[in-house]
Amino acid sequence: MIYLSRRIGFSSAHRYYQKKFSEDENKKIFGRCYTEHGHGHNYILEITLGGEPDPDTGMVINLTDVDHVLKAVTDPLDHQHLNFDIPYFKEVVPTTENLARYCYDGVKKLLTTKVKLVRVRLFENPELWSDYYG
Amino acid sequence: MIYLSRRIGFSSAHRYYQKKFSEDENKKIFGRCYTEHGHGHNYILEITLGGEPDPDTGMVINLTDVDHVLKAVTDPLDHQHLNFDIPYFKEVVPTTENLARYCYDGVKKLLTTKVKLVRVRLFENPELWSDYYG
Amino acid sequence: MIYLSRRIGFSSAHRYYQKKFSEDENKKIFGRCYTEHGHGHNYILEITLGGEPDPDTGMVINLTDVDHVLKAVTDPLDHQHLNFDIPYFKEVVPTTENLARYCYDGVKKLLTTKVKLVRVRLFENPELWSDYYG
Amino acid sequence: MIYLSRRIGFSSAHRYYQKKFSEDENKKIFGRCYTEHGHGHNYILEITLGGEPDPDTGMVINLTDVDHVLKAVTDPLDHQHLNFDIPYFKEVVPTTENLARYCYDGVKKLLTTKVKLVRVRLFENPELWSDYYG
Amino acid sequence: MIYLSRRIGFSSAHRYYQKKFSEDENKKIFGRCYTEHGHGHNYILEITLGGEPDPDTGMVINLTDVDHVLKAVTDPLDHQHLNFDIPYFKEVVPTTENLARYCYDGVKKLLTTKVKLVRVRLFENPELWSDYYG
Amino acid sequence: MIYLSRRIGFSSAHRYYQKKFSEDENKKIFGRCYTEHGHGHNYILEITLGGEPDPDTGMVINLTDVDHVLKAVTDPLDHQHLNFDIPYFKEVVPTTENLARYCYDGVKKLLTTKVKLVRVRLFENPELWSDYYG
């Protein structure tokens, strides 16, 4: 098996806020990430796909297909405010961990070929990222 | 003269919106940057200072002082939504260009030593940045 | 005046070869860059534009226009062999220096706005680049 | 067990072309990667070796030995056109996947110590890479 | 399970020296790393933690806690000479491998939550690093 | 005129210490940089050379010559402790500023061609660097 990985960037705003919590709890738990209007990041999404390269093309999967999937997953997030514009994150706190899982689910649904989705990695910045293997 | 440069990061949300413009004009001019709730970036602020190194310390300026200034300028921006939380950007569109100038003015005011502020560079992402020399 | 800079990547093959020179001279002067079929790079083109931000839009130039120009200049180079596919480089050695100047001329011709083209920077790799100011 | 990883760069040209396919098939499957003379990249090869550090030297393997192996594998590829200059790639399409496997085999043959070759990672550019574990 | 990774930098000096070895052996085995007063690096420590995100906070672990642990481990190393200032490295050669293990042990001791320490990665520079999984 | 820039890395230890100052002054002024045995960095030296490309070779200067000069300047610094091993820094504090100037002088002396040394840039780390133009 050979693994192919690809990265794509997108820019979004978010805030950490849990409506179950009091304002004090939100502040204490989420610190600076709990501000009313949010802040944002240049996110980077990385996916790793595994498979046997086709003996004729030498490819695990055609990169054009990978890029279509990545675009389809990140376009609705790009230049949006996750808490306001993405229904899923109206209920769920858009942490790096939850966003990685959300992207994994999006990629998984769109990958129709026989390739295996091994890992989704989501960078909030170069010093912080989250991995999900399904 | 020798130049010393230093970088610091901060994360903010913003949107491009000019109230003078109609909704259609805003959309046409600002494209994806014009969304209601905004999006965000990992900004990087770089400043370049010029001076003659002190013959004893070998320093143009003590790095501790540089970092105090950079912190004082970026802390009010970090984890905030520029359009909502920074009074200046309620009227002015928070483009990379305008944010660079805003940071230049902030740094300039706080630099009390004899060192010269040569340039402020502001990265919105590694592929886009703006420079201001005063 | 405020400066806006933007980068874009492209991948090309090239070789260093001067037909005026003997084979020995080519080898001696160009070393490993003189191989029959060439090698290649992930080039990065950076342009710096200067102007006064429009008071309403806050922009020196609309980024969409910048990207159109950059695409128009790099698309014909991308995934090509400079020596074979770009007429200019059939006569001229595609060094980093010459490629920077070639890109400068291409950008210059296409920039129809009142913005000033200050500098073109071309990276052959992160350790080697060339600047041209016109 | 402790793992030591090391990276080295090299620059090569390549094209995607399968002689079994018609010209139309080649174009359809390989897109921009199918051009007559090829294009190129700044490749980066990364290897990960596992072992127990020697209690006296504190090393899994002497870095000098690692670098000899990496040089021996990448020197014949560096500043070459993979399709023309590397016999293996006259028959096999030099995709990222196939090149990763080719490098793995080269490193494996030369590693004579008791250290374990865990993974070879090959970057075509910072946004695309392939992993092979043998 | 979801994984969260975080990086932090620190700057230290070190030298490779084993007192059991003769001077000639030290020179032969450690090469340039064996100089009397040592040299140094901008190290980067990366830790990967695994766990189930809390359904309310969306976090595997609060980043504030991660940063406290990383600070507690790297502060005693930062701006120090490992061989002279860190008792452990008076006896043990401060190779990348041994320093990775040392940091793993430090992080492990301080992590009191139910999160799992999966991996510690230590970069000596961007081309050389070591991983330890415990 | 076209400018060519090249970077090279080296690793050294240093400490900030001025013998004219009392221990308290040293501590107050130099903070963490004043430790007895020093710490270290992965330095990066960048030089920018200006000239007219030769019409036949397309080069401002042959890169082989640039690399010889850079090696000649950085080899004596690499894997050394600046304060102990470099006579100049026994008297002069090895700040980023002073090290940039020291490298400028070294490069200047060795550049025998008609090319112009425009700037030397020295990075102590990616967030701090110094420029000298002579």
Short mmCIF file of C-alpha atoms in Angstrom, two decimals, chain A residues 63-115:
data_model
loop_
_atom_site.label_atom_id
_atom_site.label_comp_id
_atom_site.label_asym_id
_atom_site.label_seq_id
_atom_site.Cartn_x
_atom_site.Cartn_y
_atom_site.Cartn_z
CA LEU A 63 -5.13 14.10 -8.08
CA THR A 64 -7.92 15.87 -9.96
CA ASP A 65 -10.44 13.75 -8.05
CA VAL A 66 -8.73 14.46 -4.74
CA ASP A 67 -8.84 18.17 -5.40
CA HIS A 68 -12.55 18.04 -6.30
CA VAL A 69 -13.30 16.42 -2.97
CA LEU A 70 -11.15 18.85 -1.01
CA LYS A 71 -12.74 21.83 -2.77
CA ALA A 72 -16.23 20.46 -2.12
CA VAL A 73 -15.48 20.13 1.58
CA THR A 74 -13.65 23.41 2.13
CA ASP A 75 -15.55 25.77 -0.19
CA PRO A 76 -18.58 25.97 2.13
CA LEU A 77 -16.22 26.76 5.06
CA ASP A 78 -13.95 29.23 3.30
CA HIS A 79 -14.49 32.90 4.11
CA GLN A 80 -17.32 31.99 6.49
CA HIS A 81 -17.93 32.26 10.20
CA LEU A 82 -18.24 28.67 11.36
CA ASN A 83 -20.62 29.40 14.25
CA PHE A 84 -23.04 31.41 12.14
CA ASP A 85 -22.77 29.99 8.65
CA ILE A 86 -22.31 26.25 9.19
CA PRO A 87 -25.43 24.67 10.70
CA TYR A 88 -23.47 21.87 12.39
CA PHE A 89 -21.47 24.40 14.41
CA LYS A 90 -24.52 26.19 15.73
CA GLU A 91 -24.77 23.39 18.28
CA VAL A 92 -21.24 22.06 18.38
CA VAL A 93 -18.20 24.08 19.51
CA PRO A 94 -15.92 24.54 16.46
CA THR A 95 -12.72 23.39 18.15
CA THR A 96 -9.84 22.07 16.07
CA GLU A 97 -10.84 18.57 17.18
CA ASN A 98 -14.47 18.93 16.08
CA LEU A 99 -13.57 20.63 12.83
CA ALA A 100 -11.13 17.82 11.97
CA ARG A 101 -13.93 15.27 12.51
CA TYR A 102 -16.36 17.38 10.51
CA CYS A 103 -13.93 17.51 7.58
CA TYR A 104 -13.27 13.78 7.87
CA ASP A 105 -16.98 13.06 7.54
CA GLY A 106 -17.25 15.39 4.56
CA VAL A 107 -14.31 13.83 2.75
CA LYS A 108 -15.47 10.29 3.57
CA LYS A 109 -18.91 10.85 2.02
CA LEU A 110 -17.46 12.17 -1.24
CA LEU A 111 -14.71 9.62 -1.78
CA THR A 112 -16.39 7.10 -4.07
CA THR A 113 -13.32 5.30 -5.35
CA LYS A 114 -11.71 2.25 -3.83
CA VAL A 115 -9.07 4.36 -2.09
#
